[in-house]
């Protein structure tokens, strides 16, 4: 319709945290909360494409909900208090083409 288009998106995403230190030893014996490096999320969102004279402008809003428990259980005070920890993120993108 006119010079814009509305769309909906959905899907799944696997992510790997390359900076995760979940398998490293803690030489100082400090109480540390560790997270697993692997995560799987389900995503849904909406977007708008605006077709302008010399370029296309896209606005997109997306929510991601974690499916797996990323909490790595250990024998310390912080770890005992948490049963499940999952990610929840909001993405807003502006694209110029």
PDB file of C-alpha atoms in Angstrom:
ATOM      1  CA  UNK A   1       0.000   0.000   0.000  1.00  0.00           C
ATOM      2  CA  UNK A   2       1.538   3.259  -1.047  1.00  0.00           C
ATOM      3  CA  UNK A   3       5.207   3.533  -0.210  1.00  0.00           C
ATOM      4  CA  UNK A   4       5.326   1.408   2.944  1.00  0.00           C
ATOM      5  CA  UNK A   5       4.964  -2.217   3.939  1.00  0.00           C
ATOM      6  CA  UNK A   6       4.085  -3.804   7.303  1.00  0.00           C
ATOM      7  CA  UNK A   7       5.400  -7.260   8.224  1.00  0.00           C
ATOM      8  CA  UNK A   8       5.522  -9.690  11.146  1.00  0.00           C
ATOM      9  CA  UNK A   9       8.429 -12.001  11.916  1.00  0.00           C
ATOM     10  CA  UNK A  10       8.981 -14.986  14.160  1.00  0.00           C
ATOM     11  CA  UNK A  11      11.492 -17.745  14.705  1.00  0.00           C
ATOM     12  CA  UNK A  12      14.160 -19.243  16.918  1.00  0.00           C
ATOM     13  CA  UNK A  13      17.759 -18.279  17.626  1.00  0.00           C
ATOM     14  CA  UNK A  14      20.734 -20.158  19.038  1.00  0.00           C
ATOM     15  CA  UNK A  15      23.464 -18.058  20.614  1.00  0.00           C
ATOM     16  CA  UNK A  16      26.877 -18.829  22.070  1.00  0.00           C
ATOM     17  CA  UNK A  17      28.535 -16.499  24.597  1.00  0.00           C
ATOM     18  CA  UNK A  18      32.209 -16.462  23.631  1.00  0.00           C
ATOM     19  CA  UNK A  19      33.147 -14.455  26.748  1.00  0.00           C
ATOM     20  CA  UNK A  20      31.546 -16.947  29.140  1.00  0.00           C
ATOM     21  CA  UNK A  21      33.770 -18.152  31.966  1.00  0.00           C
ATOM     22  CA  UNK A  22      31.383 -20.830  33.215  1.00  0.00           C
ATOM     23  CA  UNK A  23      34.003 -23.600  33.071  1.00  0.00           C
ATOM     24  CA  UNK A  24      36.913 -21.587  34.509  1.00  0.00           C
ATOM     25  CA  UNK A  25      38.148 -22.179  38.022  1.00  0.00           C
ATOM     26  CA  UNK A  26      37.886 -19.453  40.606  1.00  0.00           C
ATOM     27  CA  UNK A  27      41.318 -19.177  42.291  1.00  0.00           C
ATOM     28  CA  UNK A  28      40.229 -16.463  44.738  1.00  0.00           C
ATOM     29  CA  UNK A  29      37.255 -18.514  46.045  1.00  0.00           C
ATOM     30  CA  UNK A  30      34.998 -15.477  45.630  1.00  0.00           C
ATOM     31  CA  UNK A  31      31.268 -16.109  45.333  1.00  0.00           C
ATOM     32  CA  UNK A  32      30.511 -15.851  41.616  1.00  0.00           C
ATOM     33  CA  UNK A  33      27.298 -16.495  39.687  1.00  0.00           C
ATOM     34  CA  UNK A  34      28.133 -18.417  36.505  1.00  0.00           C
ATOM     35  CA  UNK A  35      26.068 -18.664  33.326  1.00  0.00           C
ATOM     36  CA  UNK A  36      26.135 -21.303  30.588  1.00  0.00           C
ATOM     37  CA  UNK A  37      27.504 -20.200  27.248  1.00  0.00           C
ATOM     38  CA  UNK A  38      24.679 -21.745  25.163  1.00  0.00           C
ATOM     39  CA  UNK A  39      21.230 -20.156  24.865  1.00  0.00           C
ATOM     40  CA  UNK A  40      18.137 -20.781  22.725  1.00  0.00           C
ATOM     41  CA  UNK A  41      15.468 -18.100  22.308  1.00  0.00           C
ATOM     42  CA  UNK A  42      12.092 -17.765  20.593  1.00  0.00           C
ATOM     43  CA  UNK A  43      11.564 -14.462  18.785  1.00  0.00           C
ATOM     44  CA  UNK A  44       8.571 -12.513  17.533  1.00  0.00           C
ATOM     45  CA  UNK A  45       8.287  -9.007  16.188  1.00  0.00           C
ATOM     46  CA  UNK A  46       6.901  -6.497  13.723  1.00  0.00           C
ATOM     47  CA  UNK A  47       8.438  -4.130  11.229  1.00  0.00           C
ATOM     48  CA  UNK A  48       7.735  -1.315   8.780  1.00  0.00           C
ATOM     49  CA  UNK A  49       9.485  -0.661   5.465  1.00  0.00           C
ATOM     50  CA  UNK A  50       9.322   2.867   4.070  1.00  0.00           C
ATOM     51  CA  UNK A  51      10.263   3.148   0.401  1.00  0.00           C
ATOM     52  CA  UNK A  52      11.646   6.651  -0.070  1.00  0.00           C
ATOM     53  CA  UNK A  53      12.934   8.296  -3.232  1.00  0.00           C
ATOM     54  CA  UNK A  54      16.617   7.349  -2.879  1.00  0.00           C
ATOM     55  CA  UNK A  55      16.673   4.648  -0.155  1.00  0.00           C
ATOM     56  CA  UNK A  56      14.572   2.252   1.895  1.00  0.00           C
ATOM     57  CA  UNK A  57      14.119   2.825   5.645  1.00  0.00           C
ATOM     58  CA  UNK A  58      13.149  -0.143   7.844  1.00  0.00           C
ATOM     59  CA  UNK A  59      12.060   0.005  11.485  1.00  0.00           C
ATOM     60  CA  UNK A  60      11.841  -3.286  13.365  1.00  0.00           C
ATOM     61  CA  UNK A  61      10.886  -4.187  16.956  1.00  0.00           C
ATOM     62  CA  UNK A  62      11.516  -7.710  18.207  1.00  0.00           C
ATOM     63  CA  UNK A  63      11.203  -9.594  21.536  1.00  0.00           C
ATOM     64  CA  UNK A  64      13.295 -12.649  22.417  1.00  0.00           C
ATOM     65  CA  UNK A  65      12.384 -15.060  25.209  1.00  0.00           C
ATOM     66  CA  UNK A  66      14.899 -17.599  26.519  1.00  0.00           C
ATOM     67  CA  UNK A  67      13.816 -21.241  26.429  1.00  0.00           C
ATOM     68  CA  UNK A  68      16.683 -22.918  28.292  1.00  0.00           C
ATOM     69  CA  UNK A  69      18.005 -22.399  31.813  1.00  0.00           C
ATOM     70  CA  UNK A  70      21.343 -20.574  31.488  1.00  0.00           C
ATOM     71  CA  UNK A  71      22.137 -20.727  35.215  1.00  0.00           C
ATOM     72  CA  UNK A  72      25.091 -22.982  36.047  1.00  0.00           C
ATOM     73  CA  UNK A  73      24.501 -24.560  39.479  1.00  0.00           C
ATOM     74  CA  UNK A  74      27.383 -24.358  41.937  1.00  0.00           C
ATOM     75  CA  UNK A  75      27.756 -24.869  45.651  1.00  0.00           C
ATOM     76  CA  UNK A  76      27.537 -21.268  46.925  1.00  0.00           C
ATOM     77  CA  UNK A  77      25.014 -18.836  48.443  1.00  0.00           C
ATOM     78  CA  UNK A  78      24.125 -17.048  45.201  1.00  0.00           C
ATOM     79  CA  UNK A  79      23.572 -20.216  43.203  1.00  0.00           C
ATOM     80  CA  UNK A  80      21.305 -21.814  45.800  1.00  0.00           C
ATOM     81  CA  UNK A  81      18.828 -18.897  45.654  1.00  0.00           C
ATOM     82  CA  UNK A  82      18.192 -19.186  41.915  1.00  0.00           C
ATOM     83  CA  UNK A  83      16.157 -22.037  40.428  1.00  0.00           C
ATOM     84  CA  UNK A  84      16.016 -20.875  36.807  1.00  0.00           C
ATOM     85  CA  UNK A  85      17.557 -18.010  34.863  1.00  0.00           C
ATOM     86  CA  UNK A  86      16.566 -17.249  31.282  1.00  0.00           C
ATOM     87  CA  UNK A  87      17.160 -14.339  28.939  1.00  0.00           C
ATOM     88  CA  UNK A  88      14.564 -11.830  27.783  1.00  0.00           C
ATOM     89  CA  UNK A  89      15.635  -9.110  25.357  1.00  0.00           C
ATOM     90  CA  UNK A  90      14.044  -6.351  23.302  1.00  0.00           C
ATOM     91  CA  UNK A  91      15.602  -5.428  19.938  1.00  0.00           C
ATOM     92  CA  UNK A  92      14.885  -2.240  18.027  1.00  0.00           C
ATOM     93  CA  UNK A  93      16.559  -1.911  14.625  1.00  0.00           C
ATOM     94  CA  UNK A  94      16.784   0.940  12.127  1.00  0.00           C
ATOM     95  CA  UNK A  95      18.036  -0.138   8.704  1.00  0.00           C
ATOM     96  CA  UNK A  96      18.972   1.995   5.698  1.00  0.00           C
ATOM     97  CA  UNK A  97      19.238   0.295   2.300  1.00  0.00           C
TER      98      UNK A  97
END
